[in-house]
Every structure is written in C-alpha cells, then in structure tokens.
Amino acid sequence: SQIGQSVVARVRGSMGLQRKNERYGAMVREQNRPKRVEWAKEKIDKEEMFLNVFFADEASVLLENESGFVWVKPNDPYSHITPHPKHPLRVMIWVAISMRGPAEVKVMGPTERLNSEEYCRIINEYYLPASRELYGTNSRLIQDNAPIHVSKYTKRRLIEMGVKVIWSLNTDSPDMMPVELVFAYLKDRLRHIYKPKNKDELINAILDFNKKFLTPAYCQKLIRRLHETMPQVIRREGLPVRGKKD
C-alpha cells in the first residue's frame, strides 16, 4: 500500500524537518567555491566597508506587463490564456550602484553589440562621470569575470582610463553582487507598476526606475547586506547563500 503525503509530512516533522518553499540559488561550480571563500575572507580581514565601491553588471530585460493574475468569468475556460510572442522584445542594460547612489543606467540600442569595446565605452561615458561626481578620483569598481570584463582589451583600457578594479568576482557569485538585486527589483516594478506595452515605454520605465527607486538609501541597504552574505559564504564553504540573517 502507498503511504500518504500527510503521513510523510508527520514523520518528517517528528524528525525536526520543516517544509519551506524552494528558492532559486545560483549554481556554483566546484572550482569556484574556494575562490568565493577566499574573496569573502579577504574582505572581512581587511574590514572592507565598500564605501567608495561601484558594483556594476549587465542584464537583459524583457517586455513584461503582466502581474501573473487575471480576472475571468467562471464559465470561460480560455479567458486566462494570454498570447505571448515566441521571441519577446528585450533590451540590454548596464547598471552600477554605490553607497552614494547609482550611475546613470545605460540602455543598449538595437545596433549596439556588447563586446569589450562597447563595454569600455560604457565605463568611459557612464561609470567615470558618476565616479568623479560622487567620489572624485577615489572610487573602485567591482565586476564579475564575464569575458568582456576581463579581456586583454578591457584590462588595458581600464588601466588607461585610470579605473581601479577590485579583483573581479566569478560569474557564479550573483549572491555577492548587490547589483543583481537591482535587476530583480526592476523586473518586479516593470510587471506590477510600469507595465510597459512597447519598447519606448519599456526604456522610459527603466530610466524612471533608475531615478525614483535607486536612491542612495536603497543602494546602501543592498550593499550592506554583503556583511551578512560574506560570513554565510564562508560557513557554507562557498555554496550559494541567501544574503539574509541565518
């Protein structure tokens, strides 16, 4: 005979187990786990406060305007089905945040290809002006080790532009990149507040989000979470973490 789910739940409960909703965690490759621990230990040992650091990255943003819920008539079995294009419109954006606020967001145009040359142009036209305005010549940049960030061309141009780069995090570490939380928040605001219907509305919503929601206080909140994230990374030996108190 089969054992019911309620029986299984009671047995697991008697063992001290709790039922929780499954959450997404980035896949961390085995070879990157020690690197994550090393990075966290180094920053803790140096009492790094990230006071003059920009965290920067790129993300693809889809045209989404549904909240996930619709109002339907009780006897209509199809009214909840919304048609979606096979290849929805999307734009690529670059975002950077610091304790004193964000840089201007860069929205890529349809003919702009994100390669090392384009990335360095973004650094020159978006990162450096924000860096000088907020920190003078005393800012630092943290980025992941995506190919366009660590190519020979990019490394040479960053030196020529005088950009101080902290050792780049590997791409397995979105939990230690506060800017990743910005992307999640942006996509939530797009779905539930802005609800853009075309490309122009999507771009305007992204620019408005950068002005209204990426306040210095919000950026500080995200960056300060690192002081909870880093000890968790060490305790979990490099595995992904929540970034909240255990």
Short mmCIF file of N, CA and C in Angstrom, two decimals, residues 35-163:
data_model
loop_
_atom_site.label_atom_id
_atom_site.label_comp_id
_atom_site.label_asym_id
_atom_site.label_seq_id
_atom_site.Cartn_x
_atom_site.Cartn_y
_atom_site.Cartn_z
N LYS A 35 37.35 30.04 -4.29
CA LYS A 35 37.58 31.43 -4.68
C LYS A 35 36.59 32.36 -3.98
N ARG A 36 35.35 31.90 -3.87
CA ARG A 36 34.33 32.70 -3.18
C ARG A 36 34.69 32.87 -1.70
N VAL A 37 35.12 31.77 -1.08
CA VAL A 37 35.51 31.82 0.33
C VAL A 37 36.71 32.74 0.51
N GLU A 38 37.69 32.61 -0.38
CA GLU A 38 38.89 33.45 -0.29
C GLU A 38 38.54 34.93 -0.41
N TRP A 39 37.65 35.25 -1.36
CA TRP A 39 37.24 36.65 -1.57
C TRP A 39 36.56 37.19 -0.32
N ALA A 40 35.64 36.39 0.25
CA ALA A 40 34.91 36.84 1.43
C ALA A 40 35.85 37.02 2.62
N LYS A 41 36.76 36.07 2.83
CA LYS A 41 37.70 36.18 3.95
C LYS A 41 38.59 37.40 3.80
N GLU A 42 39.06 37.64 2.60
CA GLU A 42 39.94 38.79 2.36
C GLU A 42 39.23 40.09 2.71
N LYS A 43 37.97 40.23 2.28
CA LYS A 43 37.24 41.47 2.54
C LYS A 43 36.93 41.63 4.03
N ILE A 44 36.64 40.54 4.70
CA ILE A 44 36.37 40.61 6.14
C ILE A 44 37.65 40.95 6.90
N ASP A 45 38.76 40.32 6.55
CA ASP A 45 40.03 40.57 7.23
C ASP A 45 40.47 42.02 7.07
N LYS A 46 40.19 42.59 5.90
CA LYS A 46 40.58 43.98 5.64
C LYS A 46 39.54 44.98 6.16
N GLU A 47 38.46 44.45 6.76
CA GLU A 47 37.37 45.29 7.25
C GLU A 47 36.84 46.19 6.14
N GLU A 48 36.67 45.59 4.98
CA GLU A 48 36.17 46.32 3.82
C GLU A 48 34.73 46.77 4.06
N MET A 49 34.48 48.08 3.89
CA MET A 49 33.14 48.63 4.08
C MET A 49 32.47 49.00 2.75
N PHE A 50 33.22 48.91 1.65
CA PHE A 50 32.68 49.20 0.31
C PHE A 50 32.15 50.63 0.19
N LEU A 51 32.77 51.55 0.92
CA LEU A 51 32.26 52.92 0.97
C LEU A 51 32.43 53.66 -0.36
N ASN A 52 33.45 53.31 -1.13
CA ASN A 52 33.68 54.02 -2.39
C ASN A 52 33.70 53.06 -3.57
N VAL A 53 32.88 52.01 -3.48
CA VAL A 53 32.88 50.95 -4.49
C VAL A 53 31.59 51.00 -5.31
N PHE A 54 31.75 50.87 -6.62
CA PHE A 54 30.61 50.67 -7.51
C PHE A 54 30.53 49.18 -7.86
N PHE A 55 29.34 48.61 -7.75
CA PHE A 55 29.08 47.26 -8.21
C PHE A 55 28.33 47.38 -9.54
N ALA A 56 28.89 46.81 -10.60
CA ALA A 56 28.32 47.02 -11.94
C ALA A 56 28.12 45.69 -12.66
N ASP A 57 27.06 45.64 -13.48
CA ASP A 57 26.83 44.45 -14.30
C ASP A 57 25.78 44.78 -15.36
N GLU A 58 25.61 43.83 -16.28
CA GLU A 58 24.62 43.98 -17.34
C GLU A 58 23.52 42.94 -17.15
N ALA A 59 22.36 43.23 -17.71
CA ALA A 59 21.24 42.27 -17.66
C ALA A 59 20.33 42.49 -18.85
N SER A 60 19.65 41.44 -19.25
CA SER A 60 18.66 41.53 -20.31
C SER A 60 17.29 41.69 -19.67
N VAL A 61 16.51 42.68 -20.15
CA VAL A 61 15.19 42.97 -19.57
C VAL A 61 14.12 42.74 -20.63
N LEU A 62 13.17 41.87 -20.32
CA LEU A 62 12.09 41.55 -21.24
C LEU A 62 10.95 42.55 -21.11
N LEU A 63 10.20 42.68 -22.20
CA LEU A 63 8.97 43.47 -22.16
C LEU A 63 7.90 42.62 -21.48
N GLU A 64 7.67 42.90 -20.20
CA GLU A 64 6.66 42.17 -19.43
C GLU A 64 5.71 43.18 -18.80
N ASN A 65 4.42 42.93 -18.94
CA ASN A 65 3.45 43.84 -18.32
C ASN A 65 2.31 43.07 -17.64
N GLU A 66 2.54 41.80 -17.36
CA GLU A 66 1.51 41.01 -16.67
C GLU A 66 1.92 40.80 -15.23
N SER A 67 0.95 40.86 -14.34
CA SER A 67 1.22 40.63 -12.92
C SER A 67 1.15 39.15 -12.55
N GLY A 68 0.66 38.33 -13.49
CA GLY A 68 0.51 36.91 -13.19
C GLY A 68 -0.92 36.54 -12.82
N PHE A 69 -1.82 37.53 -12.71
CA PHE A 69 -3.20 37.27 -12.35
C PHE A 69 -4.13 37.96 -13.35
N VAL A 70 -5.26 37.34 -13.62
CA VAL A 70 -6.28 37.94 -14.49
C VAL A 70 -7.64 37.68 -13.86
N TRP A 71 -8.59 38.56 -14.19
CA TRP A 71 -9.97 38.39 -13.74
C TRP A 71 -10.75 37.73 -14.88
N VAL A 72 -11.43 36.63 -14.57
CA VAL A 72 -12.13 35.86 -15.61
C VAL A 72 -13.55 35.55 -15.15
N LYS A 73 -14.37 35.25 -16.14
CA LYS A 73 -15.72 34.79 -15.84
C LYS A 73 -15.67 33.30 -15.48
N PRO A 74 -16.54 32.87 -14.57
CA PRO A 74 -16.43 31.49 -14.05
C PRO A 74 -16.60 30.41 -15.10
N ASN A 75 -17.34 30.66 -16.17
CA ASN A 75 -17.61 29.61 -17.14
C ASN A 75 -16.79 29.74 -18.42
N ASP A 76 -15.75 30.58 -18.39
CA ASP A 76 -14.91 30.78 -19.57
C ASP A 76 -13.55 30.11 -19.32
N PRO A 77 -13.30 28.95 -19.92
CA PRO A 77 -12.06 28.22 -19.63
C PRO A 77 -10.82 28.77 -20.33
N TYR A 78 -11.00 29.77 -21.21
CA TYR A 78 -9.87 30.24 -22.01
C TYR A 78 -9.49 31.70 -21.77
N SER A 79 -10.29 32.44 -21.02
CA SER A 79 -10.03 33.86 -20.88
C SER A 79 -8.76 34.17 -20.10
N HIS A 80 -8.23 33.20 -19.37
CA HIS A 80 -6.99 33.43 -18.61
C HIS A 80 -5.75 33.19 -19.45
N ILE A 81 -5.91 32.76 -20.69
CA ILE A 81 -4.77 32.47 -21.56
C ILE A 81 -4.41 33.74 -22.34
N THR A 82 -3.22 34.25 -22.10
CA THR A 82 -2.76 35.47 -22.76
C THR A 82 -1.72 35.11 -23.81
N PRO A 83 -1.90 35.56 -25.06
CA PRO A 83 -0.91 35.22 -26.09
C PRO A 83 0.42 35.93 -25.84
N HIS A 84 1.50 35.20 -26.05
CA HIS A 84 2.83 35.76 -25.89
C HIS A 84 3.63 35.51 -27.16
N PRO A 85 4.42 36.48 -27.59
CA PRO A 85 5.27 36.25 -28.76
C PRO A 85 6.34 35.21 -28.44
N LYS A 86 6.74 34.47 -29.47
CA LYS A 86 7.76 33.45 -29.28
C LYS A 86 9.09 34.06 -28.85
N HIS A 87 9.40 35.23 -29.42
CA HIS A 87 10.63 35.93 -29.06
C HIS A 87 10.26 37.34 -28.58
N PRO A 88 9.95 37.49 -27.29
CA PRO A 88 9.52 38.80 -26.77
C PRO A 88 10.61 39.85 -26.88
N LEU A 89 10.18 41.09 -26.99
CA LEU A 89 11.13 42.20 -27.08
C LEU A 89 11.94 42.29 -25.80
N ARG A 90 13.22 42.58 -25.94
CA ARG A 90 14.08 42.73 -24.77
C ARG A 90 15.13 43.79 -25.06
N VAL A 91 15.65 44.38 -23.99
CA VAL A 91 16.76 45.32 -24.11
C VAL A 91 17.84 44.93 -23.11
N MET A 92 19.06 45.25 -23.45
CA MET A 92 20.19 45.00 -22.55
C MET A 92 20.51 46.30 -21.82
N ILE A 93 20.73 46.20 -20.52
CA ILE A 93 21.05 47.39 -19.73
C ILE A 93 22.32 47.16 -18.92
N TRP A 94 22.98 48.26 -18.59
CA TRP A 94 24.13 48.26 -17.68
C TRP A 94 23.77 49.13 -16.49
N VAL A 95 24.01 48.62 -15.29
CA VAL A 95 23.67 49.33 -14.05
C VAL A 95 24.85 49.27 -13.10
N ALA A 96 25.08 50.36 -12.39
CA ALA A 96 26.12 50.39 -11.36
C ALA A 96 25.59 51.13 -10.14
N ILE A 97 25.83 50.58 -8.95
CA ILE A 97 25.37 51.22 -7.72
C ILE A 97 26.54 51.35 -6.75
N SER A 98 26.44 52.36 -5.90
CA SER A 98 27.44 52.58 -4.85
C SER A 98 26.73 53.06 -3.60
N MET A 99 27.46 53.22 -2.52
CA MET A 99 26.88 53.68 -1.26
C MET A 99 26.32 55.10 -1.38
N ARG A 100 26.81 55.87 -2.32
CA ARG A 100 26.31 57.23 -2.51
C ARG A 100 25.30 57.35 -3.64
N GLY A 101 24.91 56.21 -4.20
CA GLY A 101 23.90 56.24 -5.24
C GLY A 101 24.36 55.55 -6.51
N PRO A 102 23.51 55.56 -7.54
CA PRO A 102 23.82 54.84 -8.77
C PRO A 102 24.49 55.73 -9.81
N ALA A 103 25.08 55.08 -10.80
CA ALA A 103 25.45 55.77 -12.02
C ALA A 103 24.21 55.84 -12.91
N GLU A 104 24.27 56.63 -13.95
CA GLU A 104 23.18 56.66 -14.92
C GLU A 104 23.09 55.30 -15.60
N VAL A 105 21.87 54.78 -15.73
CA VAL A 105 21.71 53.48 -16.36
C VAL A 105 21.95 53.61 -17.87
N LYS A 106 22.59 52.61 -18.44
CA LYS A 106 22.82 52.58 -19.89
C LYS A 106 21.90 51.55 -20.51
N VAL A 107 21.06 52.00 -21.45
CA VAL A 107 20.18 51.10 -22.20
C VAL A 107 20.79 50.92 -23.58
N MET A 108 21.10 49.70 -23.94
CA MET A 108 21.74 49.44 -25.23
C MET A 108 20.75 49.66 -26.38
N GLY A 109 21.24 50.26 -27.44
CA GLY A 109 20.44 50.42 -28.64
C GLY A 109 20.40 49.15 -29.46
N PRO A 110 19.51 49.09 -30.47
CA PRO A 110 19.36 47.86 -31.26
C PRO A 110 20.59 47.49 -32.07
N THR A 111 21.44 48.47 -32.36
CA THR A 111 22.64 48.19 -33.17
C THR A 111 23.90 48.08 -32.32
N GLU A 112 23.77 48.23 -31.01
CA GLU A 112 24.92 48.16 -30.13
C GLU A 112 25.19 46.72 -29.71
N ARG A 113 26.37 46.26 -30.00
CA ARG A 113 26.77 44.90 -29.64
C ARG A 113 27.66 44.96 -28.41
N LEU A 114 27.27 44.23 -27.38
CA LEU A 114 28.01 44.31 -26.12
C LEU A 114 29.27 43.45 -26.21
N ASN A 115 30.36 44.07 -26.58
CA ASN A 115 31.66 43.42 -26.61
C ASN A 115 32.63 44.24 -25.76
N SER A 116 33.90 43.90 -25.80
CA SER A 116 34.87 44.59 -24.96
C SER A 116 34.95 46.08 -25.28
N GLU A 117 34.90 46.42 -26.56
CA GLU A 117 34.98 47.82 -26.95
C GLU A 117 33.78 48.61 -26.45
N GLU A 118 32.59 48.04 -26.61
CA GLU A 118 31.38 48.72 -26.15
C GLU A 118 31.37 48.82 -24.63
N TYR A 119 31.82 47.78 -23.96
CA TYR A 119 31.86 47.81 -22.50
C TYR A 119 32.76 48.94 -22.01
N CYS A 120 33.92 49.09 -22.63
CA CYS A 120 34.85 50.15 -22.21
C CYS A 120 34.27 51.52 -22.52
N ARG A 121 33.49 51.62 -23.59
CA ARG A 121 32.83 52.90 -23.88
C ARG A 121 31.81 53.23 -22.79
N ILE A 122 31.10 52.22 -22.31
CA ILE A 122 30.15 52.43 -21.21
C ILE A 122 30.87 52.89 -19.96
N ILE A 123 31.99 52.26 -19.65
CA ILE A 123 32.78 52.65 -18.49
C ILE A 123 33.20 54.12 -18.62
N ASN A 124 33.62 54.51 -19.80
CA ASN A 124 34.10 55.87 -20.03
C ASN A 124 32.97 56.89 -19.96
N GLU A 125 31.80 56.55 -20.49
CA GLU A 125 30.72 57.53 -20.61
C GLU A 125 29.71 57.48 -19.47
N TYR A 126 29.68 56.40 -18.71
CA TYR A 126 28.68 56.27 -17.65
C TYR A 126 29.32 56.07 -16.27
N TYR A 127 30.29 55.16 -16.19
CA TYR A 127 30.91 54.92 -14.89
C TYR A 127 31.79 56.08 -14.44
N LEU A 128 32.69 56.52 -15.30
CA LEU A 128 33.64 57.56 -14.89
C LEU A 128 32.97 58.87 -14.48
N PRO A 129 31.95 59.36 -15.22
CA PRO A 129 31.29 60.59 -14.76
C PRO A 129 30.65 60.44 -13.38
N ALA A 130 29.99 59.30 -13.13
CA ALA A 130 29.38 59.08 -11.82
C ALA A 130 30.44 58.95 -10.75
N SER A 131 31.52 58.26 -11.09
CA SER A 131 32.63 58.09 -10.15
C SER A 131 33.20 59.43 -9.73
N ARG A 132 33.45 60.30 -10.70
CA ARG A 132 34.04 61.61 -10.39
C ARG A 132 33.07 62.47 -9.59
N GLU A 133 31.79 62.41 -9.94
CA GLU A 133 30.80 63.24 -9.25
C GLU A 133 30.63 62.82 -7.79
N LEU A 134 30.62 61.51 -7.54
CA LEU A 134 30.34 61.02 -6.20
C LEU A 134 31.58 60.83 -5.33
N TYR A 135 32.74 60.53 -5.97
CA TYR A 135 33.92 60.18 -5.19
C TYR A 135 35.20 60.88 -5.65
N GLY A 136 35.12 61.76 -6.61
CA GLY A 136 36.34 62.36 -7.11
C GLY A 136 37.17 61.33 -7.86
N THR A 137 38.39 61.14 -7.44
CA THR A 137 39.25 60.14 -8.08
C THR A 137 39.48 58.93 -7.19
N ASN A 138 38.60 58.77 -6.18
CA ASN A 138 38.85 57.74 -5.17
C ASN A 138 37.80 56.65 -5.17
N SER A 139 37.36 56.21 -6.34
CA SER A 139 36.36 55.14 -6.39
C SER A 139 36.98 53.87 -6.94
N ARG A 140 36.30 52.75 -6.68
CA ARG A 140 36.75 51.45 -7.16
C ARG A 140 35.56 50.74 -7.81
N LEU A 141 35.87 49.80 -8.69
CA LEU A 141 34.85 49.08 -9.45
C LEU A 141 34.93 47.59 -9.16
N ILE A 142 33.78 47.00 -8.83
CA ILE A 142 33.68 45.55 -8.72
C ILE A 142 32.78 45.04 -9.83
N GLN A 143 33.26 44.06 -10.57
CA GLN A 143 32.50 43.45 -11.66
C GLN A 143 32.75 41.94 -11.61
N ASP A 144 31.94 41.17 -12.33
CA ASP A 144 32.23 39.74 -12.40
C ASP A 144 33.25 39.49 -13.50
N ASN A 145 33.60 38.24 -13.69
CA ASN A 145 34.65 37.94 -14.65
C ASN A 145 34.10 37.47 -15.99
N ALA A 146 32.99 38.08 -16.41
CA ALA A 146 32.49 37.82 -17.76
C ALA A 146 33.59 38.16 -18.77
N PRO A 147 33.62 37.46 -19.91
CA PRO A 147 34.72 37.67 -20.88
C PRO A 147 34.95 39.11 -21.27
N ILE A 148 33.87 39.90 -21.44
CA ILE A 148 34.07 41.29 -21.86
C ILE A 148 34.67 42.13 -20.74
N HIS A 149 34.57 41.67 -19.49
CA HIS A 149 35.11 42.42 -18.36
C HIS A 149 36.59 42.15 -18.13
N VAL A 150 37.05 41.00 -18.56
CA VAL A 150 38.43 40.60 -18.23
C VAL A 150 39.28 40.33 -19.47
N SER A 151 38.79 40.73 -20.64
CA SER A 151 39.59 40.54 -21.86
C SER A 151 40.85 41.40 -21.81
N LYS A 152 41.82 41.08 -22.63
CA LYS A 152 43.06 41.85 -22.69
C LYS A 152 42.76 43.30 -23.07
N TYR A 153 41.84 43.48 -24.02
CA TYR A 153 41.49 44.84 -24.45
C TYR A 153 40.90 45.63 -23.27
N THR A 154 39.96 45.00 -22.56
CA THR A 154 39.31 45.70 -21.43
C THR A 154 40.31 46.02 -20.34
N LYS A 155 41.16 45.07 -19.98
CA LYS A 155 42.14 45.32 -18.92
C LYS A 155 43.06 46.49 -19.29
N ARG A 156 43.48 46.52 -20.55
CA ARG A 156 44.37 47.60 -20.99
C ARG A 156 43.65 48.94 -20.96
N ARG A 157 42.41 48.99 -21.44
CA ARG A 157 41.67 50.26 -21.48
C ARG A 157 41.32 50.74 -20.07
N LEU A 158 41.00 49.83 -19.16
CA LEU A 158 40.69 50.25 -17.80
C LEU A 158 41.91 50.89 -17.14
N ILE A 159 43.08 50.34 -17.41
CA ILE A 159 44.31 50.95 -16.88
C ILE A 159 44.52 52.32 -17.49
N GLU A 160 44.32 52.44 -18.79
CA GLU A 160 44.50 53.72 -19.47
C GLU A 160 43.52 54.77 -18.95
N MET A 161 42.31 54.35 -18.60
CA MET A 161 41.30 55.29 -18.10
C MET A 161 41.44 55.55 -16.60
N GLY A 162 42.36 54.85 -15.96
CA GLY A 162 42.57 55.06 -14.53
C GLY A 162 41.51 54.44 -13.65
N VAL A 163 40.84 53.39 -14.14
CA VAL A 163 39.80 52.72 -13.36
C VAL A 163 40.45 51.72 -12.41
#
